[in-house]
Amino acid sequence: CNSADGAILHQIAAPEGWHFGGHAVFSSDGSRLYATESRDGDQAGRVGVYRFNDATRIAAFSSGGIEPHELIWAMPDRVLAIGNGGLVDLLATEREADSRLAFIDAESGALQSVLRLDEDLVSLSIRHLARTVEDEIVFGMQDQDPATDWRPLVGVAGRDGTIELLDMPRAELTKLRGYCGSVAIDRAGIIVAASSPHGGFAALWNVPERRYL
């Protein structure tokens, strides 16, 4: 849109039978837009690639899971990190999520690796991402079943393929109310913040030290 008068300059519609997942990223030169998409019905995830100057869809590839949400550059213009975290069964009373952090070649769409949460964390849905100075991926989650227990909501995926959840005092954890709405990293790539719109609260950590602030 034109910021002066609101006139629409380009408009990209999701393909029929699909809907956008809420986030997109540009290539470094601004020529391509990568957007998360989910298929209506079964939530199959993919990334749509659009040529930005004329809004033409030029490619699509699997997101490595169901209901992808945020995607960021794990390596600029080379590897995308994608947070997948859809519900296994939308109609089930038990809110079990299939959470996968996928790393995908942005050019070929090839799945390079995928990290999954432990089986005792199946109610957690990976949603939002940020990259640290060490090229680790910090991810924020939403608990689809917050009534049963208070689970960690922020984790770090290391370059070695490990996942580590960030601790915080229980009294502070409850203020997040089982829901992280976004995560962000400071310019130094060290301090991460996770916000909860449900709790009206933001939590901060020193990621290299794995220390709650």
JSON list of C-alpha atoms in Angstrom, two decimals:
[
{"chain": "A", "resi": 1, "resn": "CYS", "atom": "CA", "xyz": [0.00, 0.00, 0.00]},
{"chain": "A", "resi": 2, "resn": "ASN", "atom": "CA", "xyz": [0.98, 3.59, -0.56]},
{"chain": "A", "resi": 3, "resn": "SER", "atom": "CA", "xyz": [1.58, 5.05, 2.89]},
{"chain": "A", "resi": 4, "resn": "ALA", "atom": "CA", "xyz": [0.34, 8.48, 1.80]},
{"chain": "A", "resi": 5, "resn": "ASP", "atom": "CA", "xyz": [-3.15, 7.58, 0.57]},
{"chain": "A", "resi": 6, "resn": "GLY", "atom": "CA", "xyz": [-3.58, 3.86, 1.31]},
{"chain": "A", "resi": 7, "resn": "ALA", "atom": "CA", "xyz": [-3.81, 2.89, -2.35]},
{"chain": "A", "resi": 8, "resn": "ILE", "atom": "CA", "xyz": [-3.06, -0.81, -2.96]},
{"chain": "A", "resi": 9, "resn": "LEU", "atom": "CA", "xyz": [0.07, -1.27, -5.05]},
{"chain": "A", "resi": 10, "resn": "HIS", "atom": "CA", "xyz": [0.35, -5.08, -4.95]},
{"chain": "A", "resi": 11, "resn": "GLN", "atom": "CA", "xyz": [-2.02, -7.71, -3.61]},
{"chain": "A", "resi": 12, "resn": "ILE", "atom": "CA", "xyz": [-1.19, -11.38, -3.17]},
{"chain": "A", "resi": 13, "resn": "ALA", "atom": "CA", "xyz": [-4.03, -13.83, -2.57]},
{"chain": "A", "resi": 14, "resn": "ALA", "atom": "CA", "xyz": [-3.56, -17.32, -1.14]},
{"chain": "A", "resi": 15, "resn": "PRO", "atom": "CA", "xyz": [-4.12, -20.09, -3.71]},
{"chain": "A", "resi": 16, "resn": "GLU", "atom": "CA", "xyz": [-7.55, -21.69, -3.72]},
{"chain": "A", "resi": 17, "resn": "GLY", "atom": "CA", "xyz": [-7.84, -24.29, -0.95]},
{"chain": "A", "resi": 18, "resn": "TRP", "atom": "CA", "xyz": [-5.02, -22.75, 1.05]},
{"chain": "A", "resi": 19, "resn": "HIS", "atom": "CA", "xyz": [-4.62, -19.92, 3.56]},
{"chain": "A", "resi": 20, "resn": "PHE", "atom": "CA", "xyz": [-1.63, -17.89, 4.68]},
{"chain": "A", "resi": 21, "resn": "GLY", "atom": "CA", "xyz": [0.00, -18.79, 8.00]},
{"chain": "A", "resi": 22, "resn": "GLY", "atom": "CA", "xyz": [0.62, -15.27, 9.26]},
{"chain": "A", "resi": 23, "resn": "HIS", "atom": "CA", "xyz": [4.26, -14.54, 8.42]},
{"chain": "A", "resi": 24, "resn": "ALA", "atom": "CA", "xyz": [6.54, -13.95, 5.44]},
{"chain": "A", "resi": 25, "resn": "VAL", "atom": "CA", "xyz": [10.15, -12.93, 4.76]},
{"chain": "A", "resi": 26, "resn": "PHE", "atom": "CA", "xyz": [11.90, -11.20, 1.88]},
{"chain": "A", "resi": 27, "resn": "SER", "atom": "CA", "xyz": [15.06, -12.31, 0.16]},
{"chain": "A", "resi": 28, "resn": "SER", "atom": "CA", "xyz": [17.96, -9.93, 0.87]},
{"chain": "A", "resi": 29, "resn": "ASP", "atom": "CA", "xyz": [17.49, -8.11, -2.44]},
{"chain": "A", "resi": 30, "resn": "GLY", "atom": "CA", "xyz": [13.74, -7.75, -1.93]},
{"chain": "A", "resi": 31, "resn": "SER", "atom": "CA", "xyz": [12.87, -9.58, -5.14]},
{"chain": "A", "resi": 32, "resn": "ARG", "atom": "CA", "xyz": [11.22, -12.63, -3.57]},
{"chain": "A", "resi": 33, "resn": "LEU", "atom": "CA", "xyz": [8.71, -13.11, -0.78]},
{"chain": "A", "resi": 34, "resn": "TYR", "atom": "CA", "xyz": [8.48, -16.41, 1.13]},
{"chain": "A", "resi": 35, "resn": "ALA", "atom": "CA", "xyz": [5.16, -16.98, 2.93]},
{"chain": "A", "resi": 36, "resn": "THR", "atom": "CA", "xyz": [3.86, -19.81, 5.12]},
{"chain": "A", "resi": 37, "resn": "GLU", "atom": "CA", "xyz": [0.67, -21.49, 3.89]},
{"chain": "A", "resi": 38, "resn": "SER", "atom": "CA", "xyz": [-1.63, -24.21, 5.24]},
{"chain": "A", "resi": 39, "resn": "ARG", "atom": "CA", "xyz": [-4.04, -26.35, 3.25]},
{"chain": "A", "resi": 40, "resn": "ASP", "atom": "CA", "xyz": [-7.68, -26.07, 4.22]},
{"chain": "A", "resi": 41, "resn": "GLY", "atom": "CA", "xyz": [-8.87, -29.19, 5.97]},
{"chain": "A", "resi": 42, "resn": "ASP", "atom": "CA", "xyz": [-5.73, -31.15, 6.83]},
{"chain": "A", "resi": 43, "resn": "GLN", "atom": "CA", "xyz": [-3.36, -28.21, 7.62]},
{"chain": "A", "resi": 44, "resn": "ALA", "atom": "CA", "xyz": [-0.57, -29.56, 5.38]},
{"chain": "A", "resi": 45, "resn": "GLY", "atom": "CA", "xyz": [2.13, -26.91, 5.41]},
{"chain": "A", "resi": 46, "resn": "ARG", "atom": "CA", "xyz": [4.13, -25.36, 2.63]},
{"chain": "A", "resi": 47, "resn": "VAL", "atom": "CA", "xyz": [6.06, -22.22, 1.75]},
{"chain": "A", "resi": 48, "resn": "GLY", "atom": "CA", "xyz": [4.88, -20.17, -1.21]},
{"chain": "A", "resi": 49, "resn": "VAL", "atom": "CA", "xyz": [7.52, -18.20, -3.11]},
{"chain": "A", "resi": 50, "resn": "TYR", "atom": "CA", "xyz": [6.38, -15.01, -4.84]},
{"chain": "A", "resi": 51, "resn": "ARG", "atom": "CA", "xyz": [8.15, -12.63, -7.21]},
{"chain": "A", "resi": 52, "resn": "PHE", "atom": "CA", "xyz": [7.49, -9.37, -5.48]},
{"chain": "A", "resi": 53, "resn": "ASN", "atom": "CA", "xyz": [7.52, -6.86, -8.33]},
{"chain": "A", "resi": 54, "resn": "ASP", "atom": "CA", "xyz": [4.44, -8.40, -9.98]},
{"chain": "A", "resi": 55, "resn": "ALA", "atom": "CA", "xyz": [3.09, -10.66, -7.17]},
{"chain": "A", "resi": 56, "resn": "THR", "atom": "CA", "xyz": [3.59, -13.79, -9.31]},
{"chain": "A", "resi": 57, "resn": "ARG", "atom": "CA", "xyz": [3.82, -17.14, -7.52]},
{"chain": "A", "resi": 58, "resn": "ILE", "atom": "CA", "xyz": [6.98, -18.83, -8.82]},
{"chain": "A", "resi": 59, "resn": "ALA", "atom": "CA", "xyz": [7.43, -21.86, -6.53]},
{"chain": "A", "resi": 60, "resn": "ALA", "atom": "CA", "xyz": [6.14, -23.76, -3.49]},
{"chain": "A", "resi": 61, "resn": "PHE", "atom": "CA", "xyz": [7.63, -26.42, -1.25]},
{"chain": "A", "resi": 62, "resn": "SER", "atom": "CA", "xyz": [6.73, -28.33, 1.92]},
{"chain": "A", "resi": 63, "resn": "SER", "atom": "CA", "xyz": [7.24, -26.56, 5.23]},
{"chain": "A", "resi": 64, "resn": "GLY", "atom": "CA", "xyz": [8.26, -29.82, 6.89]},
{"chain": "A", "resi": 65, "resn": "GLY", "atom": "CA", "xyz": [5.14, -30.08, 9.06]},
{"chain": "A", "resi": 66, "resn": "ILE", "atom": "CA", "xyz": [1.55, -28.94, 9.56]},
{"chain": "A", "resi": 67, "resn": "GLU", "atom": "CA", "xyz": [0.23, -25.42, 10.07]},
{"chain": "A", "resi": 68, "resn": "PRO", "atom": "CA", "xyz": [3.49, -23.47, 9.70]},
{"chain": "A", "resi": 69, "resn": "HIS", "atom": "CA", "xyz": [3.47, -20.04, 11.28]},
{"chain": "A", "resi": 70, "resn": "GLU", "atom": "CA", "xyz": [6.64, -17.92, 11.37]},
{"chain": "A", "resi": 71, "resn": "LEU", "atom": "CA", "xyz": [9.68, -18.44, 9.16]},
{"chain": "A", "resi": 72, "resn": "ILE", "atom": "CA", "xyz": [13.02, -16.63, 9.37]},
{"chain": "A", "resi": 73, "resn": "TRP", "atom": "CA", "xyz": [16.42, -16.84, 7.73]},
{"chain": "A", "resi": 74, "resn": "ALA", "atom": "CA", "xyz": [18.67, -19.30, 9.54]},
{"chain": "A", "resi": 75, "resn": "MET", "atom": "CA", "xyz": [21.30, -18.50, 6.90]},
{"chain": "A", "resi": 76, "resn": "PRO", "atom": "CA", "xyz": [20.57, -15.43, 4.74]},
{"chain": "A", "resi": 77, "resn": "ASP", "atom": "CA", "xyz": [19.14, -16.34, 1.32]},
{"chain": "A", "resi": 78, "resn": "ARG", "atom": "CA", "xyz": [20.15, -19.98, 1.85]},
{"chain": "A", "resi": 79, "resn": "VAL", "atom": "CA", "xyz": [18.30, -21.72, 4.68]},
{"chain": "A", "resi": 80, "resn": "LEU", "atom": "CA", "xyz": [14.87, -21.00, 6.15]},
{"chain": "A", "resi": 81, "resn": "ALA", "atom": "CA", "xyz": [13.89, -21.99, 9.68]},
{"chain": "A", "resi": 82, "resn": "ILE", "atom": "CA", "xyz": [10.16, -22.70, 9.87]},
{"chain": "A", "resi": 83, "resn": "GLY", "atom": "CA", "xyz": [8.02, -23.16, 12.98]},
{"chain": "A", "resi": 84, "resn": "ASN", "atom": "CA", "xyz": [5.35, -25.81, 12.38]},
{"chain": "A", "resi": 85, "resn": "GLY", "atom": "CA", "xyz": [2.87, -26.48, 15.17]},
{"chain": "A", "resi": 86, "resn": "GLY", "atom": "CA", "xyz": [-0.57, -27.56, 14.03]},
{"chain": "A", "resi": 87, "resn": "LEU", "atom": "CA", "xyz": [-3.05, -29.63, 16.02]},
{"chain": "A", "resi": 88, "resn": "VAL", "atom": "CA", "xyz": [-3.00, -33.32, 15.13]},
{"chain": "A", "resi": 89, "resn": "ASP", "atom": "CA", "xyz": [-6.81, -33.51, 15.31]},
{"chain": "A", "resi": 90, "resn": "LEU", "atom": "CA", "xyz": [-8.82, -30.31, 15.31]},
{"chain": "A", "resi": 91, "resn": "LEU", "atom": "CA", "xyz": [-11.88, -32.11, 16.70]},
{"chain": "A", "resi": 92, "resn": "ALA", "atom": "CA", "xyz": [-10.16, -34.06, 19.47]},
{"chain": "A", "resi": 93, "resn": "THR", "atom": "CA", "xyz": [-10.73, -33.14, 23.12]},
{"chain": "A", "resi": 94, "resn": "GLU", "atom": "CA", "xyz": [-7.01, -33.64, 23.82]},
{"chain": "A", "resi": 95, "resn": "ARG", "atom": "CA", "xyz": [-5.17, -30.71, 22.24]},
{"chain": "A", "resi": 96, "resn": "GLU", "atom": "CA", "xyz": [-2.10, -32.50, 20.86]},
{"chain": "A", "resi": 97, "resn": "ALA", "atom": "CA", "xyz": [0.18, -30.49, 18.58]},
{"chain": "A", "resi": 98, "resn": "ASP", "atom": "CA", "xyz": [2.66, -31.75, 16.00]},
{"chain": "A", "resi": 99, "resn": "SER", "atom": "CA", "xyz": [5.49, -29.29, 16.55]},
{"chain": "A", "resi": 100, "resn": "ARG", "atom": "CA", "xyz": [8.49, -29.35, 14.23]},
{"chain": "A", "resi": 101, "resn": "LEU", "atom": "CA", "xyz": [11.23, -26.80, 13.67]},
{"chain": "A", "resi": 102, "resn": "ALA", "atom": "CA", "xyz": [12.27, -27.40, 10.07]},
{"chain": "A", "resi": 103, "resn": "PHE", "atom": "CA", "xyz": [15.36, -26.15, 8.25]},
{"chain": "A", "resi": 104, "resn": "ILE", "atom": "CA", "xyz": [14.84, -25.97, 4.50]},
{"chain": "A", "resi": 105, "resn": "ASP", "atom": "CA", "xyz": [16.98, -24.99, 1.51]},
{"chain": "A", "resi": 106, "resn": "ALA", "atom": "CA", "xyz": [15.34, -21.84, 0.18]},
{"chain": "A", "resi": 107, "resn": "GLU", "atom": "CA", "xyz": [16.37, -22.47, -3.41]},
{"chain": "A", "resi": 108, "resn": "SER", "atom": "CA", "xyz": [15.49, -26.14, -3.86]},
{"chain": "A", "resi": 109, "resn": "GLY", "atom": "CA", "xyz": [12.96, -26.59, -1.06]},
{"chain": "A", "resi": 110, "resn": "ALA", "atom": "CA", "xyz": [14.90, -29.62, 0.21]},
{"chain": "A", "resi": 111, "resn": "LEU", "atom": "CA", "xyz": [14.41, -30.45, 3.89]},
{"chain": "A", "resi": 112, "resn": "GLN", "atom": "CA", "xyz": [17.82, -30.22, 5.56]},
{"chain": "A", "resi": 113, "resn": "SER", "atom": "CA", "xyz": [16.81, -31.17, 9.08]},
{"chain": "A", "resi": 114, "resn": "VAL", "atom": "CA", "xyz": [13.84, -31.18, 11.42]},
{"chain": "A", "resi": 115, "resn": "LEU", "atom": "CA", "xyz": [13.76, -30.94, 15.21]},
{"chain": "A", "resi": 116, "resn": "ARG", "atom": "CA", "xyz": [10.86, -32.14, 17.34]},
{"chain": "A", "resi": 117, "resn": "LEU", "atom": "CA", "xyz": [9.87, -31.62, 20.96]},
{"chain": "A", "resi": 118, "resn": "ASP", "atom": "CA", "xyz": [9.93, -34.46, 23.51]},
{"chain": "A", "resi": 119, "resn": "GLU", "atom": "CA", "xyz": [6.83, -36.63, 23.75]},
{"chain": "A", "resi": 120, "resn": "ASP", "atom": "CA", "xyz": [5.82, -35.12, 27.11]},
{"chain": "A", "resi": 121, "resn": "LEU", "atom": "CA", "xyz": [5.50, -31.70, 25.46]},
{"chain": "A", "resi": 122, "resn": "VAL", "atom": "CA", "xyz": [2.95, -32.64, 22.78]},
{"chain": "A", "resi": 123, "resn": "SER", "atom": "CA", "xyz": [0.57, -29.86, 23.81]},
{"chain": "A", "resi": 124, "resn": "LEU", "atom": "CA", "xyz": [3.13, -27.17, 22.88]},
{"chain": "A", "resi": 125, "resn": "SER", "atom": "CA", "xyz": [2.84, -25.51, 19.47]},
{"chain": "A", "resi": 126, "resn": "ILE", "atom": "CA", "xyz": [5.93, -23.83, 17.98]},
{"chain": "A", "resi": 127, "resn": "ARG", "atom": "CA", "xyz": [4.90, -20.44, 16.59]},
{"chain": "A", "resi": 128, "resn": "HIS", "atom": "CA", "xyz": [7.49, -17.63, 16.66]},
{"chain": "A", "resi": 129, "resn": "LEU", "atom": "CA", "xyz": [11.22, -17.49, 15.95]},
{"chain": "A", "resi": 130, "resn": "ALA", "atom": "CA", "xyz": [14.32, -15.33, 16.32]},
{"chain": "A", "resi": 131, "resn": "ARG", "atom": "CA", "xyz": [18.00, -15.91, 15.48]},
{"chain": "A", "resi": 132, "resn": "THR", "atom": "CA", "xyz": [20.85, -15.28, 17.92]},
{"chain": "A", "resi": 133, "resn": "VAL", "atom": "CA", "xyz": [24.38, -14.02, 17.31]},
{"chain": "A", "resi": 134, "resn": "GLU", "atom": "CA", "xyz": [25.51, -17.66, 17.41]},
{"chain": "A", "resi": 135, "resn": "ASP", "atom": "CA", "xyz": [22.96, -18.57, 14.71]},
{"chain": "A", "resi": 136, "resn": "GLU", "atom": "CA", "xyz": [20.86, -20.49, 17.19]},
{"chain": "A", "resi": 137, "resn": "ILE", "atom": "CA", "xyz": [17.10, -20.33, 16.70]},
{"chain": "A", "resi": 138, "resn": "VAL", "atom": "CA", "xyz": [14.99, -19.19, 19.64]},
{"chain": "A", "resi": 139, "resn": "PHE", "atom": "CA", "xyz": [11.38, -20.31, 19.43]},
{"chain": "A", "resi": 140, "resn": "GLY", "atom": "CA", "xyz": [8.28, -19.24, 21.34]},
{"chain": "A", "resi": 141, "resn": "MET", "atom": "CA", "xyz": [5.34, -21.57, 21.85]},
{"chain": "A", "resi": 142, "resn": "GLN", "atom": "CA", "xyz": [1.67, -21.68, 22.74]},
{"chain": "A", "resi": 143, "resn": "ASP", "atom": "CA", "xyz": [0.33, -24.37, 25.07]},
{"chain": "A", "resi": 144, "resn": "GLN", "atom": "CA", "xyz": [-2.81, -25.92, 23.62]},
{"chain": "A", "resi": 145, "resn": "ASP", "atom": "CA", "xyz": [-3.60, -27.48, 27.03]},
{"chain": "A", "resi": 146, "resn": "PRO", "atom": "CA", "xyz": [-2.49, -24.95, 29.67]},
{"chain": "A", "resi": 147, "resn": "ALA", "atom": "CA", "xyz": [-4.98, -26.19, 32.27]},
{"chain": "A", "resi": 148, "resn": "THR", "atom": "CA", "xyz": [-3.02, -29.36, 33.10]},
{"chain": "A", "resi": 149, "resn": "ASP", "atom": "CA", "xyz": [0.42, -27.94, 33.91]},
{"chain": "A", "resi": 150, "resn": "TRP", "atom": "CA", "xyz": [2.73, -24.95, 33.41]},
{"chain": "A", "resi": 151, "resn": "ARG", "atom": "CA", "xyz": [5.25, -25.89, 30.72]},
{"chain": "A", "resi": 152, "resn": "PRO", "atom": "CA", "xyz": [8.26, -23.92, 29.42]},
{"chain": "A", "resi": 153, "resn": "LEU", "atom": "CA", "xyz": [7.25, -21.74, 26.49]},
{"chain": "A", "resi": 154, "resn": "VAL", "atom": "CA", "xyz": [10.61, -20.65, 25.04]},
{"chain": "A", "resi": 155, "resn": "GLY", "atom": "CA", "xyz": [13.37, -22.87, 23.69]},
{"chain": "A", "resi": 156, "resn": "VAL", "atom": "CA", "xyz": [16.65, -22.72, 21.78]},
{"chain": "A", "resi": 157, "resn": "ALA", "atom": "CA", "xyz": [17.62, -24.91, 18.84]},
{"chain": "A", "resi": 158, "resn": "GLY", "atom": "CA", "xyz": [21.39, -25.23, 18.67]},
{"chain": "A", "resi": 159, "resn": "ARG", "atom": "CA", "xyz": [23.52, -25.59, 15.57]},
{"chain": "A", "resi": 160, "resn": "ASP", "atom": "CA", "xyz": [24.25, -29.15, 16.69]},
{"chain": "A", "resi": 161, "resn": "GLY", "atom": "CA", "xyz": [20.59, -30.11, 16.35]},
{"chain": "A", "resi": 162, "resn": "THR", "atom": "CA", "xyz": [19.76, -30.08, 20.06]},
{"chain": "A", "resi": 163, "resn": "ILE", "atom": "CA", "xyz": [16.79, -28.38, 21.70]},
{"chain": "A", "resi": 164, "resn": "GLU", "atom": "CA", "xyz": [17.04, -26.72, 25.10]},
{"chain": "A", "resi": 165, "resn": "LEU", "atom": "CA", "xyz": [14.10, -25.14, 26.90]},
{"chain": "A", "resi": 166, "resn": "LEU", "atom": "CA", "xyz": [14.74, -21.88, 28.76]},
{"chain": "A", "resi": 167, "resn": "ASP", "atom": "CA", "xyz": [13.92, -21.93, 32.47]},
{"chain": "A", "resi": 168, "resn": "MET", "atom": "CA", "xyz": [12.15, -19.15, 34.33]},
{"chain": "A", "resi": 169, "resn": "PRO", "atom": "CA", "xyz": [10.66, -18.89, 37.83]},
{"chain": "A", "resi": 170, "resn": "ARG", "atom": "CA", "xyz": [7.27, -20.56, 38.06]},
{"chain": "A", "resi": 171, "resn": "ALA", "atom": "CA", "xyz": [5.66, -17.38, 39.38]},
{"chain": "A", "resi": 172, "resn": "GLU", "atom": "CA", "xyz": [6.82, -15.57, 36.25]},
{"chain": "A", "resi": 173, "resn": "LEU", "atom": "CA", "xyz": [5.95, -18.46, 33.94]},
{"chain": "A", "resi": 174, "resn": "THR", "atom": "CA", "xyz": [2.33, -18.39, 35.06]},
{"chain": "A", "resi": 175, "resn": "LYS", "atom": "CA", "xyz": [2.12, -14.74, 33.99]},
{"chain": "A", "resi": 176, "resn": "LEU", "atom": "CA", "xyz": [2.59, -15.84, 30.36]},
{"chain": "A", "resi": 177, "resn": "ARG", "atom": "CA", "xyz": [-0.67, -17.81, 30.69]},
{"chain": "A", "resi": 178, "resn": "GLY", "atom": "CA", "xyz": [0.52, -20.55, 28.40]},
{"chain": "A", "resi": 179, "resn": "TYR", "atom": "CA", "xyz": [0.89, -18.26, 25.40]},
{"chain": "A", "resi": 180, "resn": "CYS", "atom": "CA", "xyz": [3.81, -16.52, 23.69]},
{"chain": "A", "resi": 181, "resn": "GLY", "atom": "CA", "xyz": [2.62, -14.07, 21.06]},
{"chain": "A", "resi": 182, "resn": "SER", "atom": "CA", "xyz": [6.06, -13.11, 19.72]},
{"chain": "A", "resi": 183, "resn": "VAL", "atom": "CA", "xyz": [9.80, -13.41, 20.33]},
{"chain": "A", "resi": 184, "resn": "ALA", "atom": "CA", "xyz": [12.46, -10.85, 19.45]},
{"chain": "A", "resi": 185, "resn": "ILE", "atom": "CA", "xyz": [16.22, -10.58, 19.81]},
{"chain": "A", "resi": 186, "resn": "ASP", "atom": "CA", "xyz": [18.27, -7.45, 20.51]},
{"chain": "A", "resi": 187, "resn": "ARG", "atom": "CA", "xyz": [20.69, -6.07, 17.92]},
{"chain": "A", "resi": 188, "resn": "ALA", "atom": "CA", "xyz": [23.60, -7.84, 19.58]},
{"chain": "A", "resi": 189, "resn": "GLY", "atom": "CA", "xyz": [21.79, -11.15, 19.15]},
{"chain": "A", "resi": 190, "resn": "ILE", "atom": "CA", "xyz": [22.07, -11.95, 22.87]},
{"chain": "A", "resi": 191, "resn": "ILE", "atom": "CA", "xyz": [18.96, -10.86, 24.78]},
{"chain": "A", "resi": 192, "resn": "VAL", "atom": "CA", "xyz": [15.67, -12.42, 23.75]},
{"chain": "A", "resi": 193, "resn": "ALA", "atom": "CA", "xyz": [12.23, -11.22, 24.77]},
{"chain": "A", "resi": 194, "resn": "ALA", "atom": "CA", "xyz": [9.01, -13.23, 24.64]},
{"chain": "A", "resi": 195, "resn": "SER", "atom": "CA", "xyz": [5.70, -11.44, 25.03]},
{"chain": "A", "resi": 196, "resn": "SER", "atom": "CA", "xyz": [2.32, -12.76, 26.10]},
{"chain": "A", "resi": 197, "resn": "PRO", "atom": "CA", "xyz": [-0.75, -10.83, 24.92]},
{"chain": "A", "resi": 198, "resn": "HIS", "atom": "CA", "xyz": [-2.87, -13.07, 27.16]},
{"chain": "A", "resi": 199, "resn": "GLY", "atom": "CA", "xyz": [-0.89, -12.18, 30.26]},
{"chain": "A", "resi": 200, "resn": "GLY", "atom": "CA", "xyz": [0.19, -8.64, 29.43]},
{"chain": "A", "resi": 201, "resn": "PHE", "atom": "CA", "xyz": [3.72, -9.70, 30.31]},
{"chain": "A", "resi": 202, "resn": "ALA", "atom": "CA", "xyz": [7.13, -9.95, 28.62]},
{"chain": "A", "resi": 203, "resn": "ALA", "atom": "CA", "xyz": [9.98, -12.22, 29.72]},
{"chain": "A", "resi": 204, "resn": "LEU", "atom": "CA", "xyz": [13.67, -11.75, 28.89]},
{"chain": "A", "resi": 205, "resn": "TRP", "atom": "CA", "xyz": [16.68, -14.07, 28.85]},
{"chain": "A", "resi": 206, "resn": "ASN", "atom": "CA", "xyz": [20.40, -13.86, 28.17]},
{"chain": "A", "resi": 207, "resn": "VAL", "atom": "CA", "xyz": [20.53, -16.65, 25.59]},
{"chain": "A", "resi": 208, "resn": "PRO", "atom": "CA", "xyz": [24.31, -17.46, 25.55]},
{"chain": "A", "resi": 209, "resn": "GLU", "atom": "CA", "xyz": [24.19, -17.83, 29.33]},
{"chain": "A", "resi": 210, "resn": "ARG", "atom": "CA", "xyz": [20.72, -19.48, 29.31]},
{"chain": "A", "resi": 211, "resn": "ARG", "atom": "CA", "xyz": [19.87, -17.08, 32.13]},
{"chain": "A", "resi": 212, "resn": "TYR", "atom": "CA", "xyz": [16.48, -15.59, 32.91]},
{"chain": "A", "resi": 213, "resn": "LEU", "atom": "CA", "xyz": [16.58, -11.85, 33.42]}
]
